[in-house]
Amino acid sequence: MVNVIGVRFRNDGKLYFFDPGTLWPTPGDYVIVETSRGVEFAETVTTIKEIDEAGLDSPLRPVLRIATAEDIRHNEDNHAAERKAHAICQQKIAEHKLDMKLVRVEFTFDNSKILFYFTANGRVDFRSLVKDLAGVFKTRIELRQIGVRDEAKMLGGLGPCGRHICCGAFLSDFQPVSIKMAKEQNLSLNPTKISGICGRLMCCLKYEQDQYEAVRRQMPKVGKEVVTPDGVGVVHELNVIRESVRVRIRKGDSYELRDYPMGEVHRAGQQPQKNEEKPADTQPVNDVQENGKPHQNGEDQPASDEQTPSRHRREKPARAKGEDGERKDRRADARAKGDASAAKENAARSRSDEQHHHGSQTEVGDRCADSVQVTTNKPVKASAEAAPVAKEETAPAANGWKAALAKAMASASGKEAD
């Protein structure tokens, strides 16, 4: 951020920023500044303010000093000399028979240069004119060709509204103006009514153009069929300032023109614009909390944004819970299958032991112990579907063990009796 002041070299000139340094000029004070053309006399327009240095087009030049009474007298003498130089230049232009119109003559504050502003329809060869002017004023001469808008800005005048023209009063830059702006604002296309004293379109057409464009985007076009409170009609005219629409409605064998506010007219197939406040939330909410559990009271959740989760957030925990349940079911099925296979192996072992029950009591006891240990150390964790199968397969195995054990004990007791 840098401190700057705004100055103006002429009443119709552009606003320029300079670095005040340690000086503190106020609006209305005259200052001496350094410019690309040399030392200049200017008037302070704004107070000291801070602006962003990145927004500057060129480096700031310093304010040399606040103008004194002698500086003010010297500036007045330069204005008097400008009027004399203007008359001399007019005479030289007539002598050289050049097709150009002299507009203004300006002296720099230090009298190091004289600038002549002129208008012309085309290019002008003024080299001989510059030589004659340099011989008369004995200083550096510069001729600049300007347009008709700049001419009106320098000379000033009154516009069709009766006030001073905008470019000569406060406008620093010219904005582009087109005939389309006059059409959209429903102005007469007569060139004498929409042109300024410069012969170009008036600059004030640009002032309200943005508002006209914004309102027209919300209004139906002329010739379109619209729906009104009195029925269907055709748009006849638009009043952007009042924001109303004139519609031609059929009444019997004739037509009638009626004016309606913009909000009461809408295109066919569309609803009229209403500025009614929307309720907070009227849609029912499922009785599910963020953790996926239902509410105990069975009431709907609050409709506020902080308490009511979105539909996506409500469904996500439920979806996650379903996936976990599927995983658990798959694990239970796998365990049931493993237990069923183990039961089949035990049944096969028991059948083989029953076939070979003629072995010794020790072997039978060991085998029975092993079988019992297998069945007791590995409990069956099967699902509801796998439980009946395991029960049917393990039953015959248990009966075989009992028969083999009974036979072995009977044979042993018979031997002892003998």
Tab-separated table of C-alpha atoms in Angstrom:
chain	number	residue	atom	x	y	z
A	1	MET	CA	0.000	0.000	0.000
A	2	VAL	CA	1.261	3.478	-0.920
A	3	ASN	CA	0.016	6.989	-0.190
A	4	VAL	CA	-1.149	8.945	-3.234
A	5	ILE	CA	-3.077	12.084	-4.132
A	6	GLY	CA	-5.219	12.638	-7.230
A	7	VAL	CA	-4.483	15.712	-9.381
A	8	ARG	CA	-5.925	17.087	-12.610
A	9	PHE	CA	-4.094	19.280	-15.105
A	10	ARG	CA	-7.192	20.728	-16.762
A	11	ASN	CA	-10.826	20.966	-15.702
A	12	ASP	CA	-11.702	18.349	-18.322
A	13	GLY	CA	-8.552	16.309	-17.846
A	14	LYS	CA	-8.052	12.802	-16.538
A	15	LEU	CA	-7.267	12.074	-12.889
A	16	TYR	CA	-3.634	11.164	-12.223
A	17	PHE	CA	-1.995	9.860	-9.053
A	18	PHE	CA	1.257	11.218	-7.623
A	19	ASP	CA	3.377	10.506	-4.574
A	20	PRO	CA	2.933	13.374	-2.075
A	21	GLY	CA	6.018	12.452	-0.051
A	22	THR	CA	6.190	14.558	3.110
A	23	LEU	CA	3.720	17.123	1.726
A	24	TRP	CA	0.071	17.188	2.766
A	25	PRO	CA	-1.971	19.047	0.113
A	26	THR	CA	-5.749	19.309	0.431
A	27	PRO	CA	-8.356	19.297	-2.364
A	28	GLY	CA	-8.325	22.644	-4.152
A	29	ASP	CA	-4.603	23.324	-3.605
A	30	TYR	CA	-2.311	23.813	-6.599
A	31	VAL	CA	0.859	21.712	-6.793
A	32	ILE	CA	3.907	21.454	-9.038
A	33	VAL	CA	4.492	17.880	-10.224
A	34	GLU	CA	6.982	16.110	-12.450
A	35	THR	CA	5.571	14.368	-15.544
A	36	SER	CA	6.896	12.746	-18.700
A	37	ARG	CA	6.408	16.096	-20.485
A	38	GLY	CA	8.324	17.960	-17.806
A	39	VAL	CA	7.286	20.120	-14.877
A	40	GLU	CA	3.526	20.774	-14.813
A	41	PHE	CA	1.041	22.866	-12.855
A	42	ALA	CA	-1.901	20.846	-11.490
A	43	GLU	CA	-4.822	21.087	-9.083
A	44	THR	CA	-5.334	18.650	-6.205
A	45	VAL	CA	-8.647	16.803	-6.450
A	46	THR	CA	-8.513	14.104	-3.755
A	47	THR	CA	-7.044	13.836	-0.291
A	48	ILE	CA	-4.168	11.543	0.550
A	49	LYS	CA	-5.294	7.907	0.470
A	50	GLU	CA	-3.795	4.435	0.371
A	51	ILE	CA	-4.045	2.243	-2.720
A	52	ASP	CA	-2.572	-1.088	-3.745
A	53	GLU	CA	0.717	-0.646	-5.534
A	54	ALA	CA	-0.078	-3.600	-7.823
A	55	GLY	CA	-2.997	-1.654	-9.336
A	56	LEU	CA	-0.774	1.142	-10.669
A	57	ASP	CA	0.008	1.180	-14.372
A	58	SER	CA	3.321	3.022	-14.004
A	59	PRO	CA	5.639	4.070	-11.171
A	60	LEU	CA	4.471	7.040	-9.142
A	61	ARG	CA	6.093	10.390	-9.816
A	62	PRO	CA	6.707	12.804	-6.948
A	63	VAL	CA	5.000	16.053	-6.064
A	64	LEU	CA	7.753	18.681	-6.148
A	65	ARG	CA	6.073	21.347	-4.029
A	66	ILE	CA	2.856	23.125	-3.265
A	67	ALA	CA	2.350	25.998	-5.704
A	68	THR	CA	3.181	29.479	-4.459
A	69	ALA	CA	1.666	32.796	-5.499
A	70	GLU	CA	4.463	33.274	-8.033
A	71	ASP	CA	3.709	29.855	-9.562
A	72	ILE	CA	0.054	30.765	-9.905
A	73	ARG	CA	0.952	34.049	-11.675
A	74	HIS	CA	3.281	32.199	-14.021
A	75	ASN	CA	0.486	29.741	-14.909
A	76	GLU	CA	-1.839	32.647	-15.728
A	77	ASP	CA	0.825	34.162	-17.996
A	78	ASN	CA	1.090	30.856	-19.823
A	79	HIS	CA	-2.683	30.847	-20.431
A	80	ALA	CA	-2.436	34.323	-21.961
A	81	ALA	CA	0.441	33.173	-24.179
A	82	GLU	CA	-1.644	30.165	-25.268
A	83	ARG	CA	-4.361	32.429	-26.645
A	84	LYS	CA	-1.776	34.392	-28.664
A	85	ALA	CA	-0.170	31.173	-29.944
A	86	HIS	CA	-3.596	29.913	-30.986
A	87	ALA	CA	-4.156	32.959	-33.215
A	88	ILE	CA	-0.692	32.666	-34.759
A	89	CYS	CA	-1.176	28.956	-35.505
A	90	GLN	CA	-4.539	29.644	-37.155
A	91	GLN	CA	-2.867	32.137	-39.447
A	92	LYS	CA	-0.086	29.694	-40.382
A	93	ILE	CA	-2.626	26.943	-41.122
A	94	ALA	CA	-4.454	29.255	-43.525
A	95	GLU	CA	-1.184	30.190	-45.229
A	96	HIS	CA	-0.257	26.538	-45.805
A	97	LYS	CA	-3.849	25.689	-46.828
A	98	LEU	CA	-4.043	22.637	-44.601
A	99	ASP	CA	-7.337	20.795	-44.049
A	100	MET	CA	-7.216	20.790	-40.247
A	101	LYS	CA	-9.031	22.443	-37.348
A	102	LEU	CA	-7.025	23.779	-34.394
A	103	VAL	CA	-8.657	22.912	-31.052
A	104	ARG	CA	-6.316	23.936	-28.244
A	105	VAL	CA	-2.800	25.148	-27.503
A	106	GLU	CA	-1.011	24.218	-24.274
A	107	PHE	CA	2.248	25.496	-22.786
A	108	THR	CA	4.198	23.383	-20.323
A	109	PHE	CA	4.834	25.077	-16.983
A	110	ASP	CA	8.565	25.511	-17.656
A	111	ASN	CA	7.893	26.715	-21.270
A	112	SER	CA	10.028	23.925	-22.702
A	113	LYS	CA	7.337	22.709	-25.126
A	114	ILE	CA	4.163	23.919	-26.865
A	115	LEU	CA	1.463	21.414	-27.822
A	116	PHE	CA	-1.075	22.069	-30.590
A	117	TYR	CA	-4.178	19.833	-30.682
A	118	PHE	CA	-6.149	19.629	-33.940
A	119	THR	CA	-8.775	17.511	-35.715
A	120	ALA	CA	-8.818	16.413	-39.350
A	121	ASN	CA	-10.684	13.978	-41.580
A	122	GLY	CA	-7.499	12.175	-42.591
A	123	ARG	CA	-3.745	12.367	-42.372
A	124	VAL	CA	-2.205	15.821	-42.702
A	125	ASP	CA	1.334	16.655	-43.766
A	126	PHE	CA	2.191	19.448	-41.315
A	127	ARG	CA	5.999	19.329	-41.479
A	128	SER	CA	6.249	22.756	-43.067
A	129	LEU	CA	3.830	24.141	-40.462
A	130	VAL	CA	6.010	22.841	-37.626
A	131	LYS	CA	9.044	24.586	-39.076
A	132	ASP	CA	7.242	27.921	-39.270
A	133	LEU	CA	5.910	27.615	-35.697
A	134	ALA	CA	9.355	26.687	-34.350
A	135	GLY	CA	10.823	29.771	-36.051
A	136	VAL	CA	8.196	31.983	-34.413
A	137	PHE	CA	8.213	30.611	-30.811
A	138	LYS	CA	11.870	29.481	-30.650
A	139	THR	CA	10.983	26.346	-28.665
A	140	ARG	CA	9.984	22.750	-29.205
A	141	ILE	CA	6.698	22.299	-31.139
A	142	GLU	CA	4.442	19.238	-31.013
A	143	LEU	CA	1.225	18.725	-33.014
A	144	ARG	CA	-1.294	16.056	-31.957
A	145	GLN	CA	-4.342	14.901	-33.872
A	146	ILE	CA	-7.394	14.064	-31.731
A	147	GLY	CA	-10.941	12.825	-32.354
A	148	VAL	CA	-14.275	14.626	-32.215
A	149	ARG	CA	-15.015	13.270	-28.743
A	150	ASP	CA	-11.769	14.681	-27.368
A	151	GLU	CA	-12.586	17.959	-29.074
A	152	ALA	CA	-15.941	18.188	-27.298
A	153	LYS	CA	-14.247	17.306	-24.023
A	154	MET	CA	-11.709	20.132	-24.402
A	155	LEU	CA	-14.151	22.774	-25.600
A	156	GLY	CA	-17.064	21.844	-23.316
A	157	GLY	CA	-20.703	22.829	-23.866
A	158	LEU	CA	-24.294	21.966	-22.960
A	159	GLY	CA	-25.957	18.666	-23.757
A	160	PRO	CA	-29.583	17.954	-24.770
A	161	CYS	CA	-30.446	17.642	-21.068
A	162	GLY	CA	-29.451	21.265	-20.450
A	163	ARG	CA	-26.459	20.395	-18.275
A	164	HIS	CA	-22.745	20.492	-19.017
A	165	ILE	CA	-21.661	17.574	-21.148
A	166	CYS	CA	-20.525	14.569	-19.110
A	167	CYS	CA	-17.132	14.191	-20.770
A	168	GLY	CA	-16.275	17.815	-19.999
A	169	ALA	CA	-17.561	17.665	-16.408
A	170	PHE	CA	-16.543	14.395	-14.752
A	171	LEU	CA	-15.831	11.581	-17.225
A	172	SER	CA	-12.155	10.691	-17.422
A	173	ASP	CA	-12.430	7.882	-20.002
A	174	PHE	CA	-14.804	7.232	-22.882
A	175	GLN	CA	-16.963	4.094	-22.681
A	176	PRO	CA	-18.044	2.261	-25.868
A	177	VAL	CA	-21.635	3.084	-26.879
A	178	SER	CA	-23.674	1.293	-29.570
A	179	ILE	CA	-27.035	1.773	-31.256
A	180	LYS	CA	-28.203	-1.476	-29.602
A	181	MET	CA	-28.326	0.347	-26.277
A	182	ALA	CA	-30.764	2.883	-27.672
A	183	LYS	CA	-32.980	0.086	-29.026
A	184	GLU	CA	-33.079	-1.776	-25.723
A	185	GLN	CA	-33.986	1.436	-23.870
A	186	ASN	CA	-36.905	2.127	-26.260
A	187	LEU	CA	-35.413	5.452	-27.382
A	188	SER	CA	-36.062	7.152	-30.665
A	189	LEU	CA	-33.548	6.131	-33.295
A	190	ASN	CA	-33.456	9.661	-34.687
A	191	PRO	CA	-29.719	10.585	-34.833
A	192	THR	CA	-30.393	14.154	-33.734
A	193	LYS	CA	-32.033	12.939	-30.503
A	194	ILE	CA	-29.533	10.301	-29.413
A	195	SER	CA	-26.329	12.088	-30.487
A	196	GLY	CA	-24.295	14.564	-28.479
A	197	ILE	CA	-22.674	17.799	-29.573
A	198	CYS	CA	-19.697	15.766	-30.809
A	199	GLY	CA	-21.911	14.002	-33.369
A	200	ARG	CA	-21.486	10.602	-31.715
A	201	LEU	CA	-23.932	8.636	-29.584
A	202	MET	CA	-24.429	10.157	-26.157
A	203	CYS	CA	-22.254	8.728	-23.372
A	204	CYS	CA	-25.232	8.623	-20.980
A	205	LEU	CA	-26.704	5.654	-22.894
A	206	LYS	CA	-24.190	3.502	-21.052
A	207	TYR	CA	-25.276	4.520	-17.550
A	208	GLU	CA	-28.486	2.417	-17.269
A	209	GLN	CA	-27.662	-0.295	-19.771
A	210	ASP	CA	-26.766	-2.910	-17.148
A	211	GLN	CA	-30.095	-2.429	-15.357
A	212	TYR	CA	-32.056	-2.692	-18.613
A	213	GLU	CA	-30.293	-5.936	-19.512
A	214	ALA	CA	-30.914	-7.456	-16.078
A	215	VAL	CA	-34.638	-6.655	-16.137
A	216	ARG	CA	-35.164	-7.762	-19.740
A	217	ARG	CA	-33.729	-11.193	-18.975
A	218	GLN	CA	-36.580	-11.750	-16.531
A	219	MET	CA	-39.330	-10.494	-18.844
A	220	PRO	CA	-40.914	-12.323	-21.815
A	221	LYS	CA	-40.095	-11.195	-25.329
A	222	VAL	CA	-42.454	-9.169	-27.497
A	223	GLY	CA	-44.693	-11.403	-29.617
A	224	LYS	CA	-44.510	-14.403	-27.298
A	225	GLU	CA	-47.616	-16.075	-25.899
A	226	VAL	CA	-47.971	-15.692	-22.141
A	227	VAL	CA	-50.440	-16.604	-19.413
A	228	THR	CA	-52.005	-13.779	-17.397
A	229	PRO	CA	-54.592	-13.720	-14.606
A	230	ASP	CA	-57.196	-12.894	-17.288
A	231	GLY	CA	-56.179	-15.664	-19.670
A	232	VAL	CA	-53.731	-16.321	-22.462
A	233	GLY	CA	-52.425	-13.390	-24.496
A	234	VAL	CA	-49.556	-12.108	-26.607
A	235	VAL	CA	-46.904	-9.665	-25.348
A	236	HIS	CA	-47.402	-6.327	-27.066
A	237	GLU	CA	-44.971	-4.007	-25.264
A	238	LEU	CA	-42.479	-4.002	-22.377
A	239	ASN	CA	-41.968	-1.201	-19.866
A	240	VAL	CA	-38.584	-1.835	-18.261
A	241	ILE	CA	-38.683	1.218	-15.996
A	242	ARG	CA	-41.993	0.206	-14.374
A	243	GLU	CA	-41.228	-3.521	-14.821
A	244	SER	CA	-44.633	-4.114	-16.396
A	245	VAL	CA	-45.840	-6.001	-19.478
A	246	ARG	CA	-48.592	-4.907	-21.863
A	247	VAL	CA	-50.466	-7.950	-23.178
A	248	ARG	CA	-53.016	-8.213	-25.993
A	249	ILE	CA	-55.891	-10.434	-24.834
A	250	ARG	CA	-58.758	-11.625	-27.011
A	251	LYS	CA	-62.217	-10.574	-25.785
A	252	GLY	CA	-64.923	-11.969	-28.006
A	253	ASP	CA	-64.420	-10.685	-31.541
A	254	SER	CA	-61.944	-7.951	-30.544
A	255	TYR	CA	-58.656	-7.546	-28.651
A	256	GLU	CA	-57.874	-5.606	-25.502
A	257	LEU	CA	-54.537	-4.291	-24.209
A	258	ARG	CA	-53.889	-4.665	-20.495
A	259	ASP	CA	-50.876	-3.922	-18.318
A	260	TYR	CA	-49.653	-6.478	-15.778
A	261	PRO	CA	-46.736	-6.497	-13.338
A	262	MET	CA	-43.828	-8.645	-14.408
A	263	GLY	CA	-44.470	-11.169	-11.612
A	264	GLU	CA	-48.052	-11.919	-12.729
A	265	VAL	CA	-47.124	-12.858	-16.288
A	266	HIS	CA	-45.337	-16.063	-17.199
A	267	ARG	CA	-44.690	-18.046	-20.331
A	268	ALA	CA	-46.938	-20.926	-21.288
A	269	GLY	CA	-45.886	-24.072	-19.473
A	270	GLN	CA	-44.122	-22.219	-16.646
A	271	GLN	CA	-45.286	-21.230	-13.214
A	272	PRO	CA	-45.432	-17.558	-12.181
A	273	GLN	CA	-42.657	-16.238	-10.010
A	274	LYS	CA	-43.669	-15.983	-6.376
A	275	ASN	CA	-41.584	-14.517	-3.595
A	276	GLU	CA	-42.971	-16.825	-0.925
A	277	GLU	CA	-40.765	-18.177	1.825
A	278	LYS	CA	-40.114	-21.877	1.533
A	279	PRO	CA	-40.638	-24.098	4.631
A	280	ALA	CA	-37.583	-25.439	6.346
A	281	ASP	CA	-38.217	-29.097	5.470
A	282	THR	CA	-41.541	-30.820	4.771
A	283	GLN	CA	-40.229	-34.214	3.666
A	284	PRO	CA	-40.563	-37.132	6.147
A	285	VAL	CA	-37.377	-38.386	7.702
A	286	ASN	CA	-36.784	-42.067	8.448
A	287	ASP	CA	-36.581	-43.003	12.135
A	288	VAL	CA	-32.923	-43.915	11.865
A	289	GLN	CA	-30.075	-42.254	13.724
A	290	GLU	CA	-26.569	-41.777	12.392
A	291	ASN	CA	-25.432	-45.020	14.050
A	292	GLY	CA	-28.126	-47.001	12.187
A	293	LYS	CA	-30.355	-47.641	15.252
A	294	PRO	CA	-34.037	-46.618	15.269
A	295	HIS	CA	-35.292	-43.857	17.575
A	296	GLN	CA	-36.822	-45.061	20.802
A	297	ASN	CA	-39.661	-42.583	20.762
A	298	GLY	CA	-40.536	-43.362	17.125
A	299	GLU	CA	-40.736	-39.646	16.232
A	300	ASP	CA	-39.206	-37.939	13.220
A	301	GLN	CA	-35.833	-36.314	13.549
A	302	PRO	CA	-35.550	-32.506	13.645
A	303	ALA	CA	-35.478	-30.819	10.247
A	304	SER	CA	-32.497	-28.581	11.009
A	305	ASP	CA	-29.316	-28.956	8.969
A	306	GLU	CA	-27.177	-29.594	12.060
A	307	GLN	CA	-29.286	-32.434	13.524
A	308	THR	CA	-30.790	-34.076	10.450
A	309	PRO	CA	-28.213	-36.023	8.427
A	310	SER	CA	-28.536	-36.212	4.697
A	311	ARG	CA	-30.033	-39.232	2.957
A	312	HIS	CA	-26.571	-40.416	2.020
A	313	ARG	CA	-25.352	-40.261	5.611
A	314	ARG	CA	-28.430	-42.113	6.913
A	315	GLU	CA	-28.055	-44.987	4.477
A	316	LYS	CA	-24.308	-45.401	4.774
A	317	PRO	CA	-24.236	-46.966	8.309
A	318	ALA	CA	-27.062	-49.360	7.362
A	319	ARG	CA	-25.167	-50.416	4.253
A	320	ALA	CA	-21.986	-50.944	6.269
A	321	LYS	CA	-23.917	-52.996	8.822
A	322	GLY	CA	-25.326	-55.257	6.091
A	323	GLU	CA	-21.861	-55.947	4.707
A	324	ASP	CA	-20.603	-56.902	8.171
A	325	GLY	CA	-23.556	-59.270	8.623
A	326	GLU	CA	-22.799	-60.947	5.304
A	327	ARG	CA	-19.180	-61.425	6.322
A	328	LYS	CA	-20.248	-63.026	9.623
A	329	ASP	CA	-22.650	-65.361	7.817
A	330	ARG	CA	-19.921	-66.433	5.402
A	331	ARG	CA	-17.559	-67.137	8.305
A	332	ALA	CA	-20.241	-69.186	10.117
A	333	ASP	CA	-20.900	-71.211	6.968
A	334	ALA	CA	-17.189	-71.910	6.596
A	335	ARG	CA	-16.943	-73.044	10.210
A	336	ALA	CA	-20.009	-75.261	9.795
A	337	LYS	CA	-18.495	-76.888	6.717
A	338	GLY	CA	-15.244	-77.507	8.590
A	339	ASP	CA	-17.067	-79.007	11.540
A	340	ALA	CA	-19.144	-81.219	9.237
A	341	SER	CA	-16.002	-82.517	7.539
A	342	ALA	CA	-14.447	-83.203	10.960
A	343	ALA	CA	-17.574	-85.124	11.996
A	344	LYS	CA	-17.378	-87.202	8.831
A	345	GLU	CA	-13.771	-88.076	9.585
A	346	ASN	CA	-14.684	-89.112	13.131
A	347	ALA	CA	-17.536	-91.263	11.823
A	348	ALA	CA	-15.183	-92.961	9.386
A	349	ARG	CA	-12.726	-93.657	12.200
A	350	SER	CA	-15.447	-95.154	14.361
A	351	ARG	CA	-16.583	-97.441	11.563
A	352	SER	CA	-13.032	-98.679	11.071
A	353	ASP	CA	-12.692	-99.265	14.807
A	354	GLU	CA	-15.950	-101.219	14.893
A	355	GLN	CA	-14.754	-103.482	12.097
A	356	HIS	CA	-11.522	-104.164	13.929
A	357	HIS	CA	-13.028	-104.588	17.446
A	358	HIS	CA	-11.293	-107.922	17.812
A	359	GLY	CA	-8.138	-106.087	18.770
A	360	SER	CA	-6.794	-105.827	22.308
A	361	GLN	CA	-8.614	-103.976	25.077
A	362	THR	CA	-5.850	-101.447	25.301
A	363	GLU	CA	-6.072	-100.581	21.639
A	364	VAL	CA	-9.827	-100.329	21.861
A	365	GLY	CA	-9.599	-98.127	24.925
A	366	ASP	CA	-6.970	-95.942	23.316
A	367	ARG	CA	-8.998	-95.585	20.164
A	368	CYS	CA	-12.122	-94.800	22.153
A	369	ALA	CA	-10.197	-92.259	24.187
A	370	ASP	CA	-8.833	-90.672	21.042
A	371	SER	CA	-12.294	-90.558	19.534
A	372	VAL	CA	-13.764	-89.071	22.657
A	373	GLN	CA	-10.967	-86.529	22.871
A	374	VAL	CA	-11.518	-85.471	19.286
A	375	THR	CA	-15.217	-85.007	19.807
A	376	THR	CA	-14.833	-83.167	23.113
A	377	ASN	CA	-11.895	-80.880	22.293
A	378	LYS	CA	-13.424	-79.706	19.048
A	379	PRO	CA	-16.930	-78.450	19.779
A	380	VAL	CA	-19.176	-78.115	16.776
A	381	LYS	CA	-20.148	-74.507	15.934
A	382	ALA	CA	-22.527	-74.963	13.089
A	383	SER	CA	-25.342	-72.784	11.818
A	384	ALA	CA	-28.988	-73.743	12.007
A	385	GLU	CA	-28.819	-75.344	8.594
A	386	ALA	CA	-25.692	-77.426	9.277
A	387	ALA	CA	-26.745	-78.622	12.793
A	388	PRO	CA	-29.155	-81.413	11.732
A	389	VAL	CA	-26.626	-82.888	9.312
A	390	ALA	CA	-23.915	-83.017	11.979
A	391	LYS	CA	-26.322	-84.647	14.461
A	392	GLU	CA	-27.324	-87.384	12.032
A	393	GLU	CA	-23.721	-88.182	11.092
A	394	THR	CA	-22.372	-88.251	14.680
A	395	ALA	CA	-25.164	-90.481	16.080
A	396	PRO	CA	-24.057	-93.736	14.430
A	397	ALA	CA	-20.487	-93.046	15.393
A	398	ALA	CA	-21.446	-92.819	19.066
A	399	ASN	CA	-23.421	-96.102	18.869
A	400	GLY	CA	-20.448	-97.921	17.316
A	401	TRP	CA	-18.147	-96.824	20.142
A	402	LYS	CA	-20.569	-98.101	22.749
A	403	ALA	CA	-20.962	-101.492	21.043
A	404	ALA	CA	-17.224	-101.960	20.650
A	405	LEU	CA	-16.611	-100.936	24.258
A	406	ALA	CA	-19.357	-103.282	25.520
A	407	LYS	CA	-17.981	-106.233	23.580
A	408	ALA	CA	-14.473	-105.578	24.792
A	409	MET	CA	-15.619	-105.386	28.415
A	410	ALA	CA	-17.684	-108.583	27.986
A	411	SER	CA	-14.739	-110.525	26.571
A	412	ALA	CA	-12.538	-109.254	29.356
A	413	SER	CA	-15.011	-110.280	32.049
A	414	GLY	CA	-15.386	-113.743	30.448
A	415	LYS	CA	-11.672	-114.315	30.610
A	416	GLU	CA	-11.538	-113.311	34.265
A	417	ALA	CA	-14.376	-115.719	35.063
A	418	ASP	CA	-12.520	-118.566	33.428
